[in-house]
Amino acid sequence: MKTELGKVLHVCKTLQQLSLTPKKFFIAFLETSNIDLAIRRQYWGTLTGWDLTLDVLHAIRNLTYKSDPQNPLWRNFILDEA
């Protein structure tokens, strides 16, 4: 398992075996106060990690547009947060 794709597929299979969807895992990873997880995400909101955090946000945005470019869900979400 040398490629990034191979590793991602392995993680997805493991999540499935644990009855976790990628979204449920991602939410738990981001919101859990466990110190081991907090350490792993400590740079997400800092200058050090901001570029990759933006990559994550852009990837989510791109998924919403890919399925339906006219879908207002992402735009409405951003406007609600502004």
PDB file of C-alpha atoms in Angstrom:
ATOM      1  CA  MET A   1       0.000   0.000   0.000  1.00  0.00           C
ATOM      2  CA  LYS A   2       2.327   2.662  -1.286  1.00  0.00           C
ATOM      3  CA  THR A   3       0.065   5.053  -3.127  1.00  0.00           C
ATOM      4  CA  GLU A   4      -2.146   7.685  -1.570  1.00  0.00           C
ATOM      5  CA  LEU A   5      -5.142   6.129  -3.327  1.00  0.00           C
ATOM      6  CA  GLY A   6      -4.320   2.717  -1.872  1.00  0.00           C
ATOM      7  CA  LYS A   7      -4.063   4.194   1.610  1.00  0.00           C
ATOM      8  CA  VAL A   8      -7.350   6.097   1.246  1.00  0.00           C
ATOM      9  CA  LEU A   9      -9.149   2.980   0.008  1.00  0.00           C
ATOM     10  CA  HIS A  10      -7.731   1.019   2.953  1.00  0.00           C
ATOM     11  CA  VAL A  11      -8.981   3.660   5.407  1.00  0.00           C
ATOM     12  CA  CYS A  12     -12.429   3.625   3.758  1.00  0.00           C
ATOM     13  CA  LYS A  13     -12.626  -0.170   4.046  1.00  0.00           C
ATOM     14  CA  THR A  14     -11.578   0.040   7.694  1.00  0.00           C
ATOM     15  CA  LEU A  15     -14.207   2.704   8.386  1.00  0.00           C
ATOM     16  CA  GLN A  16     -16.830   0.478   6.770  1.00  0.00           C
ATOM     17  CA  GLN A  17     -15.766  -2.454   8.974  1.00  0.00           C
ATOM     18  CA  LEU A  18     -16.199  -0.152  11.993  1.00  0.00           C
ATOM     19  CA  SER A  19     -19.668   0.935  10.778  1.00  0.00           C
ATOM     20  CA  LEU A  20     -18.482   4.505  10.310  1.00  0.00           C
ATOM     21  CA  THR A  21     -19.155   6.610   7.250  1.00  0.00           C
ATOM     22  CA  PRO A  22     -16.400   8.996   6.151  1.00  0.00           C
ATOM     23  CA  LYS A  23     -18.615  11.940   7.160  1.00  0.00           C
ATOM     24  CA  LYS A  24     -19.290  10.520  10.642  1.00  0.00           C
ATOM     25  CA  PHE A  25     -15.571   9.891  11.112  1.00  0.00           C
ATOM     26  CA  PHE A  26     -14.672  13.367   9.899  1.00  0.00           C
ATOM     27  CA  ILE A  27     -17.196  15.049  12.218  1.00  0.00           C
ATOM     28  CA  ALA A  28     -16.046  12.982  15.203  1.00  0.00           C
ATOM     29  CA  PHE A  29     -12.404  13.734  14.380  1.00  0.00           C
ATOM     30  CA  LEU A  30     -13.071  17.475  14.217  1.00  0.00           C
ATOM     31  CA  GLU A  31     -15.418  17.817  17.199  1.00  0.00           C
ATOM     32  CA  THR A  32     -14.174  15.310  19.788  1.00  0.00           C
ATOM     33  CA  SER A  33     -12.334  16.884  22.715  1.00  0.00           C
ATOM     34  CA  ASN A  34     -10.041  13.859  23.173  1.00  0.00           C
ATOM     35  CA  ILE A  35      -6.476  15.113  23.591  1.00  0.00           C
ATOM     36  CA  ASP A  36      -4.993  12.638  21.075  1.00  0.00           C
ATOM     37  CA  LEU A  37      -7.349  13.927  18.391  1.00  0.00           C
ATOM     38  CA  ALA A  38      -6.939  17.563  19.441  1.00  0.00           C
ATOM     39  CA  ILE A  39      -3.177  17.246  18.947  1.00  0.00           C
ATOM     40  CA  ARG A  40      -3.691  15.856  15.443  1.00  0.00           C
ATOM     41  CA  ARG A  41      -5.775  18.861  14.407  1.00  0.00           C
ATOM     42  CA  GLN A  42      -3.960  21.593  16.341  1.00  0.00           C
ATOM     43  CA  TYR A  43      -2.754  23.478  13.254  1.00  0.00           C
ATOM     44  CA  TRP A  44      -6.011  23.484  11.253  1.00  0.00           C
ATOM     45  CA  GLY A  45      -6.913  27.042  12.243  1.00  0.00           C
ATOM     46  CA  THR A  46      -3.398  28.475  12.351  1.00  0.00           C
ATOM     47  CA  LEU A  47      -1.113  30.014   9.755  1.00  0.00           C
ATOM     48  CA  THR A  48       0.945  26.803   9.782  1.00  0.00           C
ATOM     49  CA  GLY A  49      -1.957  24.630   8.649  1.00  0.00           C
ATOM     50  CA  TRP A  50      -4.210  27.125   6.909  1.00  0.00           C
ATOM     51  CA  ASP A  51      -3.267  26.197   3.314  1.00  0.00           C
ATOM     52  CA  LEU A  52      -4.347  22.576   3.800  1.00  0.00           C
ATOM     53  CA  THR A  53      -7.445  23.661   5.730  1.00  0.00           C
ATOM     54  CA  LEU A  54      -8.419  25.745   2.706  1.00  0.00           C
ATOM     55  CA  ASP A  55      -7.809  22.709   0.495  1.00  0.00           C
ATOM     56  CA  VAL A  56     -10.311  20.747   2.615  1.00  0.00           C
ATOM     57  CA  LEU A  57     -12.891  23.536   2.411  1.00  0.00           C
ATOM     58  CA  HIS A  58     -12.404  23.896  -1.343  1.00  0.00           C
ATOM     59  CA  ALA A  59     -12.754  20.135  -1.834  1.00  0.00           C
ATOM     60  CA  ILE A  60     -16.079  20.178   0.027  1.00  0.00           C
ATOM     61  CA  ARG A  61     -17.226  23.171  -1.990  1.00  0.00           C
ATOM     62  CA  ASN A  62     -16.239  21.476  -5.227  1.00  0.00           C
ATOM     63  CA  LEU A  63     -18.260  18.381  -4.315  1.00  0.00           C
ATOM     64  CA  THR A  64     -21.399  20.455  -3.878  1.00  0.00           C
ATOM     65  CA  TYR A  65     -20.937  22.133  -7.255  1.00  0.00           C
ATOM     66  CA  LYS A  66     -19.991  18.923  -9.048  1.00  0.00           C
ATOM     67  CA  SER A  67     -23.276  17.237  -8.174  1.00  0.00           C
ATOM     68  CA  ASP A  68     -25.399  20.246  -9.174  1.00  0.00           C
ATOM     69  CA  PRO A  69     -23.859  23.628 -10.065  1.00  0.00           C
ATOM     70  CA  GLN A  70     -27.256  25.310  -9.618  1.00  0.00           C
ATOM     71  CA  ASN A  71     -27.764  23.897  -6.122  1.00  0.00           C
ATOM     72  CA  PRO A  72     -27.850  26.833  -3.674  1.00  0.00           C
ATOM     73  CA  LEU A  73     -26.924  24.799  -0.572  1.00  0.00           C
ATOM     74  CA  TRP A  74     -23.238  25.818  -0.423  1.00  0.00           C
ATOM     75  CA  ARG A  75     -23.969  29.454  -1.253  1.00  0.00           C
ATOM     76  CA  ASN A  76     -26.707  29.591   1.391  1.00  0.00           C
ATOM     77  CA  PHE A  77     -24.392  27.998   3.946  1.00  0.00           C
ATOM     78  CA  ILE A  78     -21.664  30.574   3.269  1.00  0.00           C
ATOM     79  CA  LEU A  79     -24.134  33.459   3.422  1.00  0.00           C
ATOM     80  CA  ASP A  80     -25.554  32.164   6.712  1.00  0.00           C
ATOM     81  CA  GLU A  81     -22.041  31.999   8.177  1.00  0.00           C
ATOM     82  CA  ALA A  82     -21.055  35.479   6.979  1.00  0.00           C
TER      83      ALA A  82
END
